[in-house]
Amino acid sequence: MVEFIGILSVDPALAQFNPENQPEEFGVEGYQPPVEEINAHAPPPSLVPRLHAVLCNKLTHNNPLLPQIPDTDEYKTKFQQLEQEIDTLRGRIMELLEHALLGDSLAAEFFLLHLLSSVYGRADVMPLGKFSLNLSHCPVTPKYGQLLQVFMAGLLSQSHLLPLSIENMNTLRLCPEKDYTANRLKSGVLQLPERTSLVIDETVLQPGQLEAGGVKNMTALGNLISWQKVEYDFSYHRQDFMANVAVMILSEAKSILPSDCLLPLEAKIMPEDWIAHFSMLESGMTAELLTKIRTYITLAKQINYSLTDELQKIIQDDFVDMRKVDSKSMTVDDFHSLLCTVRLLSLSYLKSTPTQTLWRRAKNMDSERKRRISST
Ligand SMILES: *[C@@H]1O[C@H](CO)[C@@H](O)[C@H](O)[C@H]1NC(C)=O
Ligand SMILES: *[C@@H]1O[C@H](CO)[C@@H](O)[C@H](O)[C@H]1NC(C)=O
Ligand SMILES: CC(=O)N[C@H]1CO[C@H](CO)[C@@H](O)[C@@H]1O
């Protein structure tokens, strides 16, 4: 994500290339570029307006409610204001999320953690901080995924819905591909800016035949979820680009994609009228509350998290104990996911470091989640 300050031009005269100043690649001896390539380099400004940039900044977030730099007074003031009322605010957010998740409070907690997750670093190829959520036992109607994503789009600055139908998988281009004739990159659905939320609705999946492209597309989705990377196809070679996309999967029963956190939804309400159910969320939200939630989500994501030595020791000892009791129910992966949970839980209280209470809560949430998985 980049912010440009410049002059937008739709003037055709400025779009013409002067042959004298043609870039080198055009000047290779004896090489006549095909007409597609020339057109791709100089599309009419009615199609592609020109931006003459004076300044460009790489953005850490694109939320207009918050300054880019945490060191400013405005940023600190906003943080302190929300910090003071965090318990009330978090309570209000939980009510809204619980309503959106059909009365399931545990799912609402995990949903909040998911909304605050983002990749903050990498250990080798392993992305740290991601928390993709697999909500199984979701209502089987395309309306649910759509309305849930519209609701999320109201809270987040970037989100996207991808219905996982056989047709979409077989026909959509998920990864960008180079078109050598036009000498340009054709964009793909997974070419998403940092910190986008991607909702994959698997409940729309019907039995059918995945073609070769569809199989590759499924692999591309799996790579995004597991490794947070998107492989661009340059035909003669492939190039990985790192991604930072929070993926939530809505599935009916068993899903076919990997995820960090699986949670079977226990719906307490099953609305007849989906639109009415979701519009109740909007009517319950004042402009002031909405502004607070939007600020809160971006602020929480920006927090630099760390563990105190004391808590690190407690957590390590706990891991050893849990392994002693049942080594199968606490694998290294489980432990990693538990560490993610406590990290995001702390961020959700705008805390940069967890307390013992939060650690206990993370463990309880996790065992409640596992209890649900084994009972379904
Ligand atoms: C979702 O959960 C199912 C059921 O346990 C599991 O088989 C699948 O791997 C998970 N998929 C995703 C998308 O996380
Ligand atoms: C987190 O740490 C980085 C690197 O030290 C710093 O640039 C950034 O401003 C910090 N973020 C916040 C929200 O304090
Ligand atoms: C990543 C990938 O291989 N994507 C494929 C998805 O499906 C489309 C349509 O079949 C193919 O063109 C893509 O190559």
CSV table of C-alpha atoms and ligand atoms in Angstrom, one decimal:
chain,number,residue,atom,x,y,z
A,1,MET,CA,0.0,0.0,0.0
A,2,VAL,CA,1.4,3.3,-1.1
A,3,GLU,CA,0.1,6.8,-0.8
A,4,PHE,CA,0.8,9.1,-3.7
A,5,ILE,CA,0.7,12.9,-3.8
A,6,GLY,CA,0.8,14.1,-7.3
A,7,ILE,CA,-1.1,15.4,-10.3
A,8,LEU,CA,-3.7,13.3,-12.0
A,9,SER,CA,-3.8,13.7,-15.7
A,10,VAL,CA,-6.3,12.5,-18.2
A,11,ASP,CA,-4.8,14.5,-21.0
A,12,PRO,CA,-4.2,12.4,-24.1
A,13,ALA,CA,-1.2,14.5,-25.2
A,14,LEU,CA,0.7,13.7,-22.0
A,15,ALA,CA,0.2,9.9,-22.6
A,16,GLN,CA,2.1,9.9,-25.9
A,17,PHE,CA,5.6,8.4,-25.7
A,18,ASN,CA,8.2,10.4,-27.5
A,19,PRO,CA,10.2,7.8,-29.6
A,20,GLU,CA,13.4,9.6,-28.8
A,21,ASN,CA,12.9,8.9,-25.1
A,22,GLN,CA,11.7,5.4,-25.5
A,23,PRO,CA,12.9,3.0,-22.7
A,24,GLU,CA,15.9,0.8,-23.6
A,25,GLU,CA,13.9,-2.4,-23.9
A,26,PHE,CA,12.3,-0.9,-27.0
A,27,GLY,CA,15.6,-0.1,-28.5
A,28,VAL,CA,17.0,-3.6,-28.8
A,29,GLU,CA,18.5,-3.8,-32.3
A,30,GLY,CA,16.3,-5.3,-34.9
A,31,TYR,CA,13.5,-5.9,-32.4
A,32,GLN,CA,10.0,-4.7,-33.4
A,33,PRO,CA,7.7,-4.8,-30.4
A,34,PRO,CA,4.3,-6.3,-31.2
A,35,VAL,CA,1.3,-3.9,-31.3
A,36,GLU,CA,0.0,-5.4,-28.0
A,37,GLU,CA,3.1,-4.5,-26.2
A,38,ILE,CA,3.1,-0.9,-27.5
A,39,ASN,CA,-0.5,-0.5,-26.5
A,40,ALA,CA,0.2,-2.0,-23.1
A,41,HIS,CA,2.9,0.6,-22.6
A,42,ALA,CA,0.8,3.5,-23.7
A,43,PRO,CA,-2.9,2.8,-23.0
A,44,PRO,CA,-5.3,5.7,-23.7
A,45,PRO,CA,-5.7,8.0,-20.6
A,46,SER,CA,-9.4,7.3,-20.8
A,47,LEU,CA,-8.6,3.8,-19.7
A,48,VAL,CA,-5.5,4.5,-17.6
A,49,PRO,CA,-5.2,8.0,-16.2
A,50,ARG,CA,-1.6,9.1,-15.5
A,51,LEU,CA,-0.5,10.1,-12.1
A,52,HIS,CA,2.6,12.3,-12.0
A,53,ALA,CA,3.8,11.6,-8.5
A,54,VAL,CA,5.5,14.3,-6.5
A,55,LEU,CA,5.7,12.2,-3.3
A,56,CYS,CA,5.1,8.6,-2.4
A,57,ASN,CA,4.9,7.0,1.0
A,58,LYS,CA,4.7,3.4,2.0
A,59,LEU,CA,1.8,3.0,4.4
A,60,THR,CA,1.7,0.9,7.5
A,61,HIS,CA,-2.1,1.1,7.6
A,62,ASN,CA,-4.7,2.9,5.6
A,63,ASN,CA,-7.1,3.9,8.3
A,64,PRO,CA,-7.9,7.6,8.0
A,65,LEU,CA,-8.9,7.8,11.6
A,66,LEU,CA,-5.3,7.4,12.8
A,67,PRO,CA,-2.0,9.0,11.9
A,68,GLN,CA,0.7,6.8,10.3
A,69,ILE,CA,3.4,7.4,12.9
A,70,PRO,CA,2.8,6.1,16.5
A,71,ASP,CA,5.2,8.8,17.9
A,72,THR,CA,2.7,11.6,17.3
A,73,ASP,CA,0.6,13.2,20.1
A,74,GLU,CA,-2.6,12.6,18.2
A,75,TYR,CA,-1.8,8.8,18.0
A,76,LYS,CA,-0.9,8.6,21.7
A,77,THR,CA,-4.0,10.5,22.8
A,78,LYS,CA,-6.3,8.3,20.7
A,79,PHE,CA,-4.6,5.2,22.2
A,80,GLN,CA,-5.0,6.5,25.8
A,81,GLN,CA,-8.6,7.4,25.3
A,82,LEU,CA,-9.5,3.9,24.1
A,83,GLU,CA,-7.3,2.3,26.7
A,84,GLN,CA,-9.2,4.0,29.5
A,85,GLU,CA,-12.5,2.6,28.3
A,86,ILE,CA,-11.2,-0.7,26.9
A,87,ASP,CA,-13.4,-3.0,29.0
A,88,THR,CA,-16.6,-1.3,28.0
A,89,LEU,CA,-15.6,-1.0,24.4
A,90,ARG,CA,-14.5,-4.6,24.2
A,91,GLY,CA,-17.8,-5.6,25.8
A,92,ARG,CA,-19.8,-3.7,23.2
A,93,ILE,CA,-17.7,-5.3,20.4
A,94,MET,CA,-18.3,-8.7,21.7
A,95,GLU,CA,-22.0,-8.2,21.7
A,96,LEU,CA,-21.9,-7.2,18.1
A,97,LEU,CA,-19.7,-10.1,17.1
A,98,GLU,CA,-21.8,-12.5,19.0
A,99,HIS,CA,-24.9,-11.3,17.2
A,100,ALA,CA,-23.1,-11.7,13.9
A,101,LEU,CA,-22.0,-15.2,14.9
A,102,LEU,CA,-25.5,-16.2,15.8
A,103,GLY,CA,-25.2,-16.0,19.6
A,104,ASP,CA,-22.0,-18.0,19.9
A,105,SER,CA,-19.8,-16.1,22.5
A,106,LEU,CA,-16.8,-18.4,22.2
A,107,ALA,CA,-16.8,-18.0,18.4
A,108,ALA,CA,-17.1,-14.2,18.9
A,109,GLU,CA,-13.9,-14.2,21.0
A,110,PHE,CA,-12.0,-16.1,18.4
A,111,PHE,CA,-13.4,-14.0,15.7
A,112,LEU,CA,-12.1,-10.8,17.5
A,113,LEU,CA,-8.7,-12.4,17.8
A,114,HIS,CA,-8.8,-13.2,14.1
A,115,LEU,CA,-9.7,-9.6,13.2
A,116,LEU,CA,-6.7,-8.4,15.1
A,117,SER,CA,-4.2,-10.8,13.6
A,118,SER,CA,-1.5,-9.9,11.1
A,119,VAL,CA,1.9,-11.2,10.2
A,120,TYR,CA,4.5,-9.3,12.3
A,121,GLY,CA,7.6,-11.3,11.3
A,122,ARG,CA,8.9,-14.5,9.9
A,123,ALA,CA,11.1,-17.3,11.4
A,124,ASP,CA,12.7,-18.6,8.2
A,125,VAL,CA,9.7,-19.3,6.0
A,126,MET,CA,7.3,-19.6,8.8
A,127,PRO,CA,5.0,-16.5,9.1
A,128,LEU,CA,4.4,-15.3,12.7
A,129,GLY,CA,1.2,-13.7,14.0
A,130,LYS,CA,-1.3,-15.1,11.4
A,131,PHE,CA,-4.4,-16.6,12.9
A,132,SER,CA,-6.6,-18.0,10.1
A,133,LEU,CA,-10.0,-19.1,11.5
A,134,ASN,CA,-12.0,-22.1,10.2
A,135,LEU,CA,-15.6,-21.7,11.4
A,136,SER,CA,-17.3,-25.0,10.6
A,137,HIS,CA,-21.0,-25.8,11.0
A,138,CYS,CA,-21.9,-22.5,9.5
A,139,PRO,CA,-25.4,-22.0,8.0
A,140,VAL,CA,-25.4,-23.2,4.5
A,141,THR,CA,-26.6,-20.2,2.6
A,142,PRO,CA,-24.6,-17.8,0.4
A,143,LYS,CA,-26.4,-15.0,2.3
A,144,TYR,CA,-24.5,-15.6,5.5
A,145,GLY,CA,-21.0,-15.3,4.1
A,146,GLN,CA,-22.1,-12.2,2.1
A,147,LEU,CA,-23.7,-10.4,5.0
A,148,LEU,CA,-20.9,-11.3,7.4
A,149,GLN,CA,-18.4,-9.9,5.0
A,150,VAL,CA,-20.4,-6.7,4.5
A,151,PHE,CA,-20.5,-6.4,8.3
A,152,MET,CA,-16.7,-6.9,8.5
A,153,ALA,CA,-16.2,-4.4,5.6
A,154,GLY,CA,-17.9,-1.8,7.8
A,155,LEU,CA,-15.3,-2.3,10.6
A,156,LEU,CA,-12.1,-2.9,8.6
A,157,SER,CA,-10.4,-0.8,6.0
A,158,GLN,CA,-9.8,-3.8,3.6
A,159,SER,CA,-11.8,-7.0,3.2
A,160,HIS,CA,-12.8,-9.3,0.4
A,161,LEU,CA,-15.2,-12.2,-0.1
A,162,LEU,CA,-14.3,-15.2,-2.1
A,163,PRO,CA,-17.1,-17.7,-2.6
A,164,LEU,CA,-15.3,-21.1,-3.0
A,165,SER,CA,-17.4,-22.6,-5.7
A,166,ILE,CA,-16.1,-25.1,-8.2
A,167,GLU,CA,-16.8,-22.6,-11.0
A,168,ASN,CA,-14.8,-19.9,-9.2
A,169,MET,CA,-11.9,-22.2,-8.6
A,170,ASN,CA,-11.9,-23.4,-12.3
A,171,THR,CA,-12.2,-20.0,-13.8
A,172,LEU,CA,-10.7,-17.3,-11.6
A,173,ARG,CA,-7.1,-16.4,-11.8
A,174,LEU,CA,-6.0,-16.4,-8.2
A,175,CYS,CA,-2.3,-15.7,-8.8
A,176,PRO,CA,-1.0,-13.0,-11.1
A,177,GLU,CA,0.4,-14.2,-14.4
A,178,LYS,CA,2.7,-12.6,-16.9
A,179,ASP,CA,1.4,-12.0,-20.3
A,180,TYR,CA,4.4,-11.9,-22.5
A,181,THR,CA,2.6,-10.8,-25.7
A,182,ALA,CA,1.3,-7.6,-24.0
A,183,ASN,CA,4.4,-7.5,-21.8
A,184,ARG,CA,2.4,-7.0,-18.6
A,185,LEU,CA,1.3,-8.7,-15.5
A,186,LYS,CA,-2.3,-9.9,-15.4
A,187,SER,CA,-3.5,-9.4,-11.8
A,188,GLY,CA,-4.9,-12.2,-9.7
A,189,VAL,CA,-7.5,-12.3,-6.9
A,190,LEU,CA,-4.9,-13.1,-4.2
A,191,GLN,CA,-2.8,-10.0,-5.1
A,192,LEU,CA,-4.1,-8.3,-2.0
A,193,PRO,CA,-2.6,-5.5,0.0
A,194,GLU,CA,-1.1,-6.0,3.4
A,195,ARG,CA,-3.6,-6.7,6.2
A,196,THR,CA,-6.6,-7.5,4.0
A,197,SER,CA,-9.2,-9.8,5.5
A,198,LEU,CA,-10.2,-12.5,3.1
A,199,VAL,CA,-13.4,-14.4,3.8
A,200,ILE,CA,-13.6,-17.7,2.0
A,201,ASP,CA,-17.2,-19.1,1.9
A,202,GLU,CA,-16.9,-22.8,1.5
A,203,THR,CA,-20.5,-23.4,2.2
A,204,VAL,CA,-21.3,-22.7,-1.4
A,205,LEU,CA,-19.1,-25.6,-2.6
A,206,GLN,CA,-21.1,-28.2,-4.5
A,207,PRO,CA,-19.9,-31.5,-5.8
A,208,GLY,CA,-18.1,-31.2,-9.1
A,209,GLN,CA,-14.9,-31.6,-11.0
A,210,LEU,CA,-11.9,-29.4,-10.3
A,211,GLU,CA,-10.0,-28.9,-13.5
A,212,ALA,CA,-6.2,-28.6,-13.6
A,213,GLY,CA,-6.4,-24.8,-13.1
A,214,GLY,CA,-8.8,-25.3,-10.2
A,215,VAL,CA,-6.5,-27.7,-8.5
A,216,LYS,CA,-3.6,-25.2,-8.9
A,217,ASN,CA,-5.9,-22.5,-7.5
A,218,MET,CA,-6.7,-24.6,-4.4
A,219,THR,CA,-3.0,-25.0,-3.9
A,220,ALA,CA,-2.5,-21.3,-4.2
A,221,LEU,CA,-5.1,-20.7,-1.5
A,222,GLY,CA,-3.5,-23.3,0.8
A,223,ASN,CA,-0.1,-21.6,0.3
A,224,LEU,CA,-1.6,-18.2,1.2
A,225,ILE,CA,-3.1,-19.6,4.4
A,226,SER,CA,-0.1,-21.7,5.5
A,227,TRP,CA,2.8,-19.7,4.3
A,228,GLN,CA,1.4,-16.3,3.6
A,229,LYS,CA,2.8,-16.2,0.2
A,230,VAL,CA,1.5,-15.8,-3.3
A,231,GLU,CA,3.3,-17.4,-6.2
A,232,TYR,CA,3.4,-15.2,-9.3
A,233,ASP,CA,3.5,-17.1,-12.6
A,234,PHE,CA,6.1,-15.7,-15.0
A,235,SER,CA,5.6,-18.8,-17.1
A,236,TYR,CA,9.4,-19.6,-17.4
A,237,HIS,CA,9.8,-19.3,-13.7
A,238,ARG,CA,7.7,-18.7,-10.6
A,239,GLN,CA,8.4,-16.1,-8.0
A,240,ASP,CA,7.0,-16.0,-4.4
A,241,PHE,CA,5.7,-12.7,-3.0
A,242,MET,CA,5.2,-12.5,0.7
A,243,ALA,CA,1.6,-11.7,1.8
A,244,ASN,CA,-0.1,-10.6,5.0
A,245,VAL,CA,-3.8,-11.6,4.6
A,246,ALA,CA,-6.0,-12.8,7.4
A,247,VAL,CA,-8.1,-15.7,6.1
A,248,MET,CA,-11.4,-16.8,7.6
A,249,ILE,CA,-13.1,-19.9,6.2
A,250,LEU,CA,-16.8,-20.5,6.6
A,251,SER,CA,-17.5,-24.2,6.1
A,252,GLU,CA,-20.3,-26.6,6.6
A,253,ALA,CA,-18.5,-29.6,7.9
A,254,LYS,CA,-15.1,-30.7,7.0
A,255,SER,CA,-13.2,-28.1,5.1
A,256,ILE,CA,-10.5,-28.9,2.5
A,257,LEU,CA,-8.1,-26.1,3.3
A,258,PRO,CA,-5.7,-25.8,6.2
A,259,SER,CA,-6.2,-23.3,9.0
A,260,ASP,CA,-4.6,-22.2,12.3
A,261,CYS,CA,-7.8,-22.4,14.4
A,262,LEU,CA,-10.7,-24.6,13.8
A,263,LEU,CA,-13.9,-23.9,15.7
A,264,PRO,CA,-17.3,-25.5,15.1
A,265,LEU,CA,-19.9,-22.8,15.4
A,266,GLU,CA,-22.7,-23.4,18.0
A,267,ALA,CA,-25.4,-21.3,16.6
A,268,LYS,CA,-28.0,-20.3,19.3
A,269,ILE,CA,-30.2,-18.4,16.9
A,270,MET,CA,-31.1,-19.4,13.3
A,271,PRO,CA,-32.7,-16.3,11.8
A,272,GLU,CA,-35.4,-16.7,9.2
A,273,ASP,CA,-34.6,-13.4,7.6
A,274,TRP,CA,-30.8,-13.0,7.3
A,275,ILE,CA,-31.0,-9.4,6.1
A,276,ALA,CA,-33.1,-8.3,9.1
A,277,HIS,CA,-30.7,-10.1,11.4
A,278,PHE,CA,-27.7,-8.2,10.1
A,279,SER,CA,-29.5,-4.9,9.8
A,280,MET,CA,-30.1,-5.1,13.6
A,281,LEU,CA,-26.3,-4.8,14.0
A,282,GLU,CA,-26.3,-1.5,12.1
A,283,SER,CA,-29.2,0.0,13.9
A,284,GLY,CA,-27.5,-0.8,17.2
A,285,MET,CA,-24.3,1.0,16.2
A,286,THR,CA,-23.9,4.8,16.6
A,287,ALA,CA,-21.5,6.7,14.5
A,288,GLU,CA,-19.4,7.3,17.6
A,289,LEU,CA,-19.2,3.6,18.4
A,290,LEU,CA,-18.3,2.7,14.9
A,291,THR,CA,-15.5,5.3,14.8
A,292,LYS,CA,-14.1,3.8,18.1
A,293,ILE,CA,-14.2,0.3,16.8
A,294,ARG,CA,-12.5,1.2,13.6
A,295,THR,CA,-9.8,3.0,15.5
A,296,TYR,CA,-9.5,0.2,18.0
A,297,ILE,CA,-8.9,-2.5,15.4
A,298,THR,CA,-6.1,-0.6,13.7
A,299,LEU,CA,-4.5,0.5,17.0
A,300,ALA,CA,-4.5,-3.0,18.5
A,301,LYS,CA,-2.9,-4.4,15.3
A,302,GLN,CA,0.0,-1.9,15.6
A,303,ILE,CA,0.9,-2.8,19.2
A,304,ASN,CA,4.4,-4.2,19.7
A,305,TYR,CA,4.0,-7.3,21.8
A,306,SER,CA,6.5,-8.9,24.1
A,307,LEU,CA,6.6,-11.5,26.9
A,308,THR,CA,8.1,-10.8,30.3
A,309,ASP,CA,10.8,-13.3,31.5
A,310,GLU,CA,8.5,-14.3,34.4
A,311,LEU,CA,5.6,-15.2,32.2
A,312,GLN,CA,7.8,-16.9,29.7
A,313,LYS,CA,8.9,-19.2,32.4
A,314,ILE,CA,5.3,-19.9,33.5
A,315,ILE,CA,4.3,-20.6,30.0
A,316,GLN,CA,7.2,-23.0,29.4
A,317,ASP,CA,6.5,-24.9,32.6
A,318,ASP,CA,2.9,-25.2,31.7
A,319,PHE,CA,3.8,-26.6,28.3
A,320,VAL,CA,6.0,-29.3,30.0
A,321,ASP,CA,3.1,-30.1,32.4
A,322,MET,CA,0.5,-30.3,29.6
A,323,ARG,CA,2.8,-32.6,27.6
A,324,LYS,CA,3.1,-34.9,30.7
A,325,VAL,CA,-0.6,-35.2,31.1
A,326,ASP,CA,-1.3,-35.9,27.4
A,327,SER,CA,1.4,-35.4,24.8
A,328,LYS,CA,-1.0,-36.0,21.9
A,329,SER,CA,-3.4,-33.2,22.9
A,330,MET,CA,-0.5,-30.7,23.1
A,331,THR,CA,1.7,-30.9,20.1
A,332,VAL,CA,4.2,-28.2,19.2
A,333,ASP,CA,1.7,-26.8,16.7
A,334,ASP,CA,-1.0,-26.7,19.4
A,335,PHE,CA,1.4,-24.8,21.6
A,336,HIS,CA,2.3,-22.4,18.9
A,337,SER,CA,-1.4,-21.7,18.3
A,338,LEU,CA,-1.9,-21.2,22.0
A,339,LEU,CA,0.9,-18.6,22.0
A,340,CYS,CA,-0.8,-16.8,19.2
A,341,THR,CA,-4.1,-16.9,21.1
A,342,VAL,CA,-2.6,-15.3,24.2
A,343,ARG,CA,-0.7,-12.7,22.1
A,344,LEU,CA,-3.9,-11.7,20.3
A,345,LEU,CA,-5.9,-11.8,23.5
A,346,SER,CA,-3.5,-9.3,25.0
A,347,LEU,CA,-3.7,-7.0,22.0
A,348,SER,CA,-7.5,-7.2,22.2
A,349,TYR,CA,-7.2,-5.5,25.6
A,350,LEU,CA,-4.7,-3.0,24.1
A,351,LYS,CA,-1.9,-4.6,26.2
A,352,SER,CA,1.6,-5.1,24.9
A,353,THR,CA,2.3,-7.9,27.3
A,354,PRO,CA,0.0,-10.6,28.7
A,355,THR,CA,-0.9,-11.1,32.4
A,356,GLN,CA,-1.2,-14.5,34.1
A,357,THR,CA,-5.0,-14.0,34.0
A,358,LEU,CA,-4.9,-13.6,30.2
A,359,TRP,CA,-2.7,-16.7,29.9
A,360,ARG,CA,-5.2,-18.7,31.9
A,361,ARG,CA,-8.0,-17.4,29.7
A,362,ALA,CA,-6.2,-18.3,26.5
A,363,LYS,CA,-5.8,-21.8,27.8
A,364,ASN,CA,-9.5,-22.0,28.8
A,365,MET,CA,-10.6,-20.7,25.4
A,366,ASP,CA,-8.4,-23.3,23.7
A,367,SER,CA,-9.6,-26.3,25.8
A,368,GLU,CA,-13.2,-25.2,25.3
A,369,ARG,CA,-12.5,-25.1,21.6
A,370,LYS,CA,-10.9,-28.5,21.6
A,371,ARG,CA,-13.8,-29.9,23.6
A,372,ARG,CA,-16.2,-28.7,20.9
A,373,ILE,CA,-14.1,-30.3,18.1
A,374,SER,CA,-14.1,-33.7,19.8
A,375,SER,CA,-17.8,-33.5,20.6
A,376,THR,CA,-18.8,-32.7,17.0
B,1,LIG,C1,-11.6,-27.0,8.9
B,1,LIG,O1,-12.0,-28.0,9.8
B,1,LIG,C2,-12.1,-29.2,9.2
B,1,LIG,C3,-12.8,-30.1,10.2
B,1,LIG,O2,-11.9,-30.6,11.2
B,1,LIG,C4,-10.7,-29.7,8.9
B,1,LIG,O3,-10.7,-31.0,8.3
B,1,LIG,C5,-10.1,-28.8,7.9
B,1,LIG,O4,-8.7,-29.1,7.6
B,1,LIG,C6,-10.2,-27.3,8.3
B,1,LIG,N1,-10.1,-26.5,7.2
B,1,LIG,C7,-9.8,-25.3,7.2
B,1,LIG,C8,-10.1,-24.5,6.1
B,1,LIG,O5,-9.2,-24.8,8.2
B,2,LIG,C1,6.9,-0.8,17.2
B,2,LIG,O1,8.3,-0.9,17.0
B,2,LIG,C2,8.8,-0.4,15.8
B,2,LIG,C3,10.3,-0.7,15.7
B,2,LIG,O2,10.9,-0.5,16.9
B,2,LIG,C4,8.5,1.1,15.8
B,2,LIG,O3,9.0,1.7,14.6
B,2,LIG,C5,7.0,1.3,15.9
B,2,LIG,O4,6.7,2.7,15.9
B,2,LIG,C6,6.5,0.7,17.1
B,2,LIG,N1,5.0,0.7,17.1
B,2,LIG,C7,4.3,1.2,18.1
B,2,LIG,C8,2.8,1.2,17.9
B,2,LIG,O5,4.8,1.6,19.1
B,3,LIG,C1,-2.5,-20.3,-9.5
B,3,LIG,C2,-3.1,-20.9,-10.7
B,3,LIG,O1,-2.5,-21.7,-11.3
B,3,LIG,N1,-4.2,-20.4,-11.1
B,3,LIG,C3,-5.1,-21.0,-12.1
B,3,LIG,C4,-6.5,-20.9,-11.6
B,3,LIG,O2,-7.4,-21.2,-12.6
B,3,LIG,C5,-7.3,-20.4,-13.8
B,3,LIG,C6,-8.4,-20.8,-14.7
B,3,LIG,O3,-8.5,-22.2,-14.9
B,3,LIG,C7,-5.9,-20.7,-14.4
B,3,LIG,O4,-5.8,-19.9,-15.5
B,3,LIG,C8,-4.9,-20.3,-13.4
B,3,LIG,O5,-3.6,-20.7,-13.9
